Amino acid sequence: MKSLYAVSICLLAGLLMSRLIKKLKLPAVTAYLIGGILIGPYCLGRLGIEGLGFISHEDVTQYKLISEVALGFIAFSIGNEFRLSQLKKTGRQATITAFFEALGATTLVTVAMVLLHFVIGDKFPIEAAVLLGAISTATAPAATLMVVRQYKANGPLTDILLPIVALDDAIALAVFAIFSSIVSSMGNGDVSIAAMIVEPILEILLSLALGALLGALLTWCEKYFFSNSKRLSICLTFVILAVGLAMNTIEIGGMKLEFSSLLVCMMLGTVFCNTCKFSEELMAKTDAWTAPIFILFFVFSGAELEFSVFADIAIVGAGLLYIITRSMGKYLGAGLGSRLTGCNANIVKWLGITLLPQAGVALGMSLQATKTMGEAGLLIRNITLFAVLIYELFGPMLTKIALTNAGEIPTKPEVVKKVNTGRARHTK
């Protein structure tokens, strides 16, 4: 009963806030995040009234399954951007640029964090410095996709942006696995080649293979249903199935391997959109059906933001350094990669700004560090939480600004408004 109250309050908070934010010409994503903050543990939650707001972070995590399913649908939608017809135009540019911007962020953040370690000593462990460099690679596909959809962005920048955001997650998983292996070997001086190279590659390949298999099965199943409602239901079933299967861990040769639900669902969408004749129509219907789930996802994300990190000046300082160097790495790396691959001037200038949002994948990595690294892991978690708080609040707005300046967000013609006003006066 209380769960239903909480879900309805979340939807209401997100929708009402979107009406207020619209007047400020800010993205709806920002409204949903602020709505989550308002009903979270630091605002309405302080009243201690269950159902009206989340009284603790543990209260928010009860709805983690909804967030996981929402991420699955987001990844499924991004898979639609990997149509072969589109990849022939932007595939090479997107792949090369993705590596440049991802590794650009990793390099600058790692160097800055290691220097910070040498300045303040053991208060900031070298292990934390290295892993924060890996975490900086990841971006947040959800916020980017929602901004693109809300404003119906279209053009060369949008075409290359969504594949890059998707590729970012694969690169982030590999970099984090390699850096984690390096950190774990610092104590005993033994670097495991299997853990450093084989494990991340296997996890990525297994995730892609599972997604491809499910995509082929989805296309096969769709042939036996003819009404749009049943075809839509089959799509939803397979995305939820993909999320569920991705939560499992398998063991191969003594290595415990995990699936990435983002990669699984992304590959599911990629195979489906390239093998099913009516996939484009079904993708559009799926997007319409999932709108309330996406609202819940961002409201929950806002409620989860940890404002207590502001109480520690050291965390704030390290977090600001992380944000500045990561932003520089993303911007410079994206600019260099897009320039080398012959992208137009708008992409070179504005792409890096659209890649700043960071959330789910980064938080997942920081949580894993917390489980294995004790005090250093907690430090990583708090700095990442601080950065996510800033990026999620301002990232969507910056993405909108970049897409607008690139001329890819359509504007309402002022001429029509003036003509209508003139007619009204003439009628009077």
XYZ file of C-alpha atoms in Angstrom:
428
model
C 0.000 0.000 0.000
C 2.718 2.469 1.031
C 4.688 1.514 -2.081
C 1.781 2.568 -4.293
C 1.524 5.882 -2.445
C 5.249 6.455 -2.919
C 5.149 5.689 -6.655
C 2.155 8.011 -7.189
C 3.838 10.792 -5.196
C 6.999 10.360 -7.312
C 5.091 10.674 -10.574
C 3.128 13.667 -9.278
C 6.269 15.421 -8.004
C 8.062 14.922 -11.320
C 5.124 16.078 -13.445
C 4.312 19.152 -11.331
C 7.951 20.204 -11.217
C 8.188 19.853 -15.016
C 5.482 22.522 -15.385
C 7.446 24.952 -13.224
C 10.772 24.185 -14.885
C 9.290 24.641 -18.360
C 8.826 28.346 -17.634
C 12.581 28.570 -17.014
C 13.221 26.772 -20.336
C 15.164 23.992 -18.623
C 15.049 20.287 -19.628
C 12.375 18.063 -18.063
C 15.135 15.781 -16.739
C 16.239 18.572 -14.417
C 12.636 18.942 -13.205
C 12.358 15.244 -12.388
C 15.654 15.285 -10.478
C 14.587 18.336 -8.450
C 11.235 16.665 -7.784
C 13.121 13.676 -6.389
C 15.262 15.919 -4.196
C 12.160 17.621 -2.784
C 10.524 14.335 -1.738
C 13.853 12.824 -0.690
C 15.448 12.348 2.750
C 16.736 15.939 2.889
C 13.391 17.713 2.298
C 9.926 16.173 2.768
C 11.520 12.979 4.052
C 12.636 14.859 7.173
C 9.009 15.061 8.260
C 9.098 11.289 8.784
C 5.711 10.717 7.120
C 5.931 7.432 5.219
C 4.404 7.611 1.765
C 4.657 11.415 1.544
C 8.410 11.358 1.005
C 11.420 9.069 1.327
C 12.547 9.151 4.939
C 15.925 7.517 4.234
C 18.143 6.345 1.381
C 17.243 2.768 2.271
C 13.629 3.715 1.604
C 14.577 4.793 -1.940
C 16.539 1.608 -2.707
C 13.360 -0.449 -2.282
C 12.443 0.723 -5.774
C 15.777 -0.187 -7.352
C 14.065 -2.723 -9.623
C 12.090 0.056 -11.340
C 15.332 1.951 -11.970
C 16.986 -1.166 -13.392
C 14.080 -1.748 -15.785
C 14.111 1.929 -16.809
C 17.836 1.729 -17.621
C 17.109 -1.390 -19.664
C 14.567 0.460 -21.805
C 16.927 3.424 -22.164
C 19.679 1.114 -23.434
C 17.167 -0.642 -25.713
C 16.252 2.727 -27.250
C 19.912 3.661 -27.740
C 20.390 0.358 -29.585
C 18.073 1.819 -32.214
C 20.845 4.311 -33.034
C 23.058 1.485 -34.313
C 21.138 0.845 -37.516
C 23.548 -0.293 -40.224
C 22.364 2.442 -42.581
C 23.295 5.041 -39.969
C 26.552 3.368 -38.909
C 27.833 3.536 -42.479
C 27.752 7.322 -42.117
C 28.910 7.848 -38.515
C 30.223 4.493 -37.225
C 33.927 5.161 -37.747
C 33.716 8.727 -36.442
C 31.678 7.714 -33.379
C 34.007 4.847 -32.438
C 37.251 6.818 -32.713
C 35.814 9.891 -31.012
C 34.392 7.763 -28.172
C 37.850 6.406 -27.376
C 39.401 9.866 -27.479
C 36.856 11.517 -25.164
C 36.684 8.572 -22.744
C 40.430 8.135 -22.415
C 40.930 11.906 -22.384
C 38.808 12.142 -19.228
C 40.541 9.127 -17.675
C 44.017 10.554 -18.323
C 43.377 14.049 -16.954
C 41.459 12.865 -13.882
C 44.042 10.185 -13.028
C 46.938 12.655 -13.307
C 45.104 15.284 -11.225
C 44.077 12.796 -8.529
C 47.590 11.283 -8.287
C 49.046 14.786 -7.907
C 46.494 15.465 -5.169
C 47.703 12.302 -3.411
C 51.295 13.569 -3.458
C 50.191 16.966 -2.123
C 48.083 15.814 0.849
C 49.541 12.335 1.366
C 47.696 9.363 2.823
C 44.552 11.400 3.453
C 43.903 10.749 -0.229
C 45.150 7.193 -1.039
C 46.763 6.479 -4.405
C 44.234 3.653 -4.914
C 41.374 6.150 -4.762
C 43.167 8.403 -7.260
C 43.567 5.584 -9.789
C 39.982 4.299 -9.570
C 38.474 7.781 -9.817
C 40.319 8.080 -13.121
C 38.547 4.946 -14.351
C 35.137 6.087 -13.094
C 35.486 9.400 -14.957
C 35.203 7.513 -18.258
C 31.481 6.775 -17.858
C 28.646 9.033 -18.987
C 24.891 8.934 -18.351
C 22.961 7.847 -21.449
C 19.598 8.374 -19.741
C 19.871 12.142 -19.308
C 21.263 12.645 -22.812
C 18.575 10.539 -24.463
C 15.771 12.305 -22.581
C 17.005 15.749 -23.639
C 17.272 14.625 -27.277
C 13.717 13.250 -27.167
C 12.134 16.153 -25.335
C 13.410 18.744 -27.794
C 13.269 16.452 -30.865
C 16.915 17.190 -31.582
C 18.029 16.156 -35.036
C 21.213 16.625 -37.035
C 24.854 15.505 -37.366
C 25.694 16.172 -33.696
C 22.717 14.151 -32.448
C 23.497 11.340 -34.901
C 27.017 10.890 -33.539
C 26.180 11.678 -29.897
C 23.944 8.707 -29.041
C 26.290 5.989 -30.401
C 29.195 7.600 -28.511
C 27.221 7.597 -25.254
C 26.491 3.904 -25.755
C 30.120 3.048 -26.585
C 31.222 4.949 -23.484
C 29.750 2.286 -21.215
C 31.698 -0.530 -22.878
C 34.927 1.476 -22.648
C 34.185 2.408 -19.019
C 33.669 -1.220 -18.010
C 36.961 -2.257 -19.583
C 38.958 0.643 -18.094
C 37.483 0.122 -14.626
C 38.270 -3.608 -14.673
C 41.878 -2.945 -15.732
C 42.407 -0.179 -13.145
C 40.795 -2.310 -10.412
C 43.271 -5.081 -11.191
C 46.170 -2.624 -10.969
C 44.916 -1.309 -7.618
C 44.449 -4.798 -6.165
C 47.990 -5.727 -7.228
C 49.555 -2.692 -5.527
C 49.498 -4.444 -2.173
C 51.214 -7.666 -3.238
C 53.078 -6.554 -6.365
C 51.399 -9.205 -8.524
C 49.528 -8.091 -11.623
C 47.057 -10.691 -12.892
C 46.909 -10.617 -16.696
C 43.694 -12.662 -16.591
C 41.962 -10.206 -14.263
C 43.401 -7.207 -16.059
C 42.610 -8.080 -19.669
C 40.653 -11.313 -20.031
C 37.870 -10.634 -17.499
C 36.698 -7.249 -18.832
C 36.846 -8.484 -22.422
C 34.857 -11.603 -21.515
C 32.250 -9.596 -19.620
C 31.747 -7.259 -22.576
C 31.626 -10.099 -25.122
C 29.237 -12.186 -23.004
C 26.938 -9.187 -22.520
C 26.898 -8.473 -26.243
C 26.367 -12.155 -27.073
C 23.425 -12.443 -24.671
C 21.879 -9.286 -26.100
C 22.353 -10.528 -29.683
C 20.730 -13.874 -28.852
C 17.746 -12.180 -27.222
C 17.464 -9.768 -30.161
C 17.316 -12.665 -32.634
C 14.688 -14.425 -30.497
C 12.639 -11.223 -30.271
C 12.624 -10.824 -34.056
C 11.609 -14.480 -34.464
C 8.780 -14.159 -31.928
C 7.421 -10.982 -33.523
C 6.633 -12.967 -36.721
C 3.921 -14.908 -34.905
C 2.003 -11.849 -33.667
C 0.108 -9.465 -35.918
C -1.577 -6.869 -33.702
C 0.473 -3.873 -32.610
C -0.526 -4.337 -28.967
C 0.806 -7.913 -28.849
C 3.981 -6.981 -30.720
C 4.542 -4.165 -28.252
C 3.972 -6.566 -25.343
C 6.588 -8.957 -26.731
C 9.113 -6.088 -26.965
C 8.488 -5.112 -23.357
C 8.745 -8.753 -22.274
C 12.164 -9.212 -23.857
C 13.607 -5.990 -22.418
C 12.493 -6.980 -18.909
C 13.846 -10.510 -19.509
C 17.189 -9.043 -20.621
C 17.435 -6.942 -17.439
C 16.653 -9.998 -15.306
C 19.197 -12.236 -17.039
C 21.882 -9.531 -16.817
C 21.610 -9.571 -13.012
C 23.119 -13.069 -12.897
C 26.774 -13.921 -12.363
C 28.490 -16.822 -14.113
C 31.798 -18.549 -13.369
C 34.253 -19.531 -16.108
C 37.665 -20.992 -15.307
C 37.544 -19.686 -11.754
C 36.612 -16.170 -12.884
C 33.305 -14.708 -11.704
C 31.874 -12.699 -14.567
C 29.005 -10.228 -14.470
C 26.815 -9.015 -17.299
C 26.237 -5.351 -18.072
C 22.485 -4.792 -18.362
C 23.162 -1.659 -20.407
C 25.219 -3.566 -22.982
C 22.792 -6.515 -23.046
C 19.754 -4.294 -23.673
C 21.652 -2.082 -26.107
C 22.620 -5.110 -28.224
C 19.045 -6.428 -27.953
C 17.810 -3.167 -29.473
C 20.592 -3.110 -32.103
C 19.880 -6.623 -33.412
C 16.124 -6.080 -33.316
C 16.188 -2.794 -35.221
C 18.414 -4.290 -37.925
C 16.507 -7.568 -38.405
C 12.833 -6.689 -37.874
C 11.058 -4.902 -40.746
C 8.638 -3.001 -38.511
C 11.092 -2.295 -35.675
C 11.021 1.482 -36.160
C 7.273 1.642 -35.543
C 7.532 -0.624 -32.485
C 10.436 1.377 -31.078
C 8.303 4.525 -31.260
C 5.414 2.797 -29.468
C 7.799 1.457 -26.797
C 9.105 4.966 -26.179
C 5.565 6.243 -25.576
C 4.753 3.399 -23.171
C 7.904 3.875 -21.082
C 7.492 7.621 -20.430
C 6.162 7.165 -16.833
C 8.966 4.683 -16.028
C 11.569 7.210 -17.145
C 9.987 9.878 -14.927
C 10.171 7.495 -11.964
C 13.797 6.687 -12.784
C 14.907 10.323 -12.605
C 12.780 11.119 -9.548
C 14.346 8.137 -7.732
C 17.779 9.335 -8.911
C 17.114 12.767 -7.410
C 15.935 11.248 -4.129
C 19.124 9.147 -3.958
C 21.485 12.128 -4.257
C 23.568 12.342 -1.091
C 23.727 15.970 0.110
C 25.671 15.076 3.241
C 28.868 15.086 1.144
C 28.770 18.904 1.300
C 29.598 18.688 5.009
C 33.170 17.546 4.280
C 35.348 20.310 2.778
C 37.940 17.764 1.618
C 35.304 15.862 -0.353
C 34.026 19.089 -1.909
C 37.556 20.129 -2.908
C 38.455 16.754 -4.391
C 35.033 16.601 -6.069
C 35.500 19.995 -7.722
C 38.935 18.941 -8.989
C 37.388 15.739 -10.367
C 34.568 17.658 -12.087
C 36.905 20.234 -13.657
C 39.462 17.743 -14.963
C 36.833 15.252 -16.194
C 34.959 18.022 -18.021
C 38.198 19.211 -19.629
C 39.101 15.649 -20.637
C 35.691 15.012 -22.199
C 35.652 18.331 -24.047
C 39.229 18.228 -25.329
C 39.108 14.511 -26.158
C 35.826 14.833 -28.049
C 37.108 17.874 -29.912
C 40.358 16.169 -30.917
C 38.705 12.879 -31.913
C 35.971 14.539 -33.970
C 38.481 16.834 -35.659
C 40.757 13.936 -36.629
C 37.823 12.004 -38.121
C 36.663 14.919 -40.252
C 33.491 15.899 -38.358
C 31.950 19.308 -39.040
C 32.719 22.376 -36.958
C 29.534 22.163 -34.834
C 30.412 18.637 -33.697
C 34.001 19.602 -32.886
C 32.822 22.604 -30.858
C 29.781 21.237 -29.003
C 30.083 17.446 -28.702
C 32.213 17.479 -25.537
C 29.642 19.527 -23.623
C 26.892 16.981 -24.344
C 28.991 14.200 -22.762
C 29.230 15.664 -19.253
C 26.211 14.010 -17.496
C 27.233 11.136 -15.229
C 25.104 8.852 -13.051
C 24.200 5.147 -12.963
C 27.319 3.424 -14.321
C 29.661 5.670 -12.320
C 27.680 5.083 -9.120
C 27.751 1.338 -9.746
C 31.533 1.411 -10.079
C 31.929 3.473 -6.925
C 29.691 1.051 -5.024
C 31.873 -1.845 -6.157
C 34.932 0.039 -4.911
C 33.239 0.547 -1.538
C 32.723 -3.203 -1.156
C 36.371 -4.087 -1.804
C 38.484 -1.131 -0.648
C 37.236 -0.084 2.799
C 38.075 3.545 3.688
C 39.482 4.335 0.241
C 36.338 2.910 -1.328
C 34.142 5.127 0.852
C 36.172 8.155 -0.230
C 35.673 7.190 -3.886
C 31.944 6.761 -3.281
C 31.527 10.202 -1.680
C 33.513 12.039 -4.367
C 31.523 10.269 -7.077
C 28.251 11.139 -5.322
C 29.273 14.802 -5.172
C 30.188 14.820 -8.869
C 26.966 13.040 -9.887
C 24.932 15.578 -7.917
C 26.497 18.461 -9.850
C 26.510 16.726 -13.235
C 22.910 15.528 -13.029
C 21.587 18.961 -12.087
C 23.559 20.947 -14.664
C 24.446 18.338 -17.315
C 21.026 18.182 -19.041
C 20.883 21.983 -19.218
C 24.348 22.118 -20.811
C 23.348 19.380 -23.271
C 20.333 21.445 -24.315
C 22.505 24.554 -24.752
C 25.015 22.640 -26.891
C 22.325 21.120 -29.129
C 20.600 24.508 -29.472
C 23.813 26.290 -30.443
C 24.542 23.513 -32.935
C 21.167 24.283 -34.543
C 19.713 20.831 -33.851
C 16.818 21.781 -31.559
C 13.938 23.225 -33.614
C 12.642 26.577 -32.420
C 9.092 27.915 -32.673
C 8.969 30.636 -35.346
C 8.231 34.001 -33.803
C 6.607 35.143 -37.089
C 3.629 32.868 -36.512
C 3.069 34.326 -33.054
C 3.156 37.898 -34.405
C 0.761 37.068 -37.253
C -1.706 35.465 -34.845
C -1.502 38.479 -32.512
C -2.120 40.853 -35.422
C -5.177 38.903 -36.534
C -6.609 38.989 -33.022
C -6.270 42.756 -32.833
C -7.797 43.194 -36.283
C -10.779 41.064 -35.243
C -11.403 43.260 -32.217
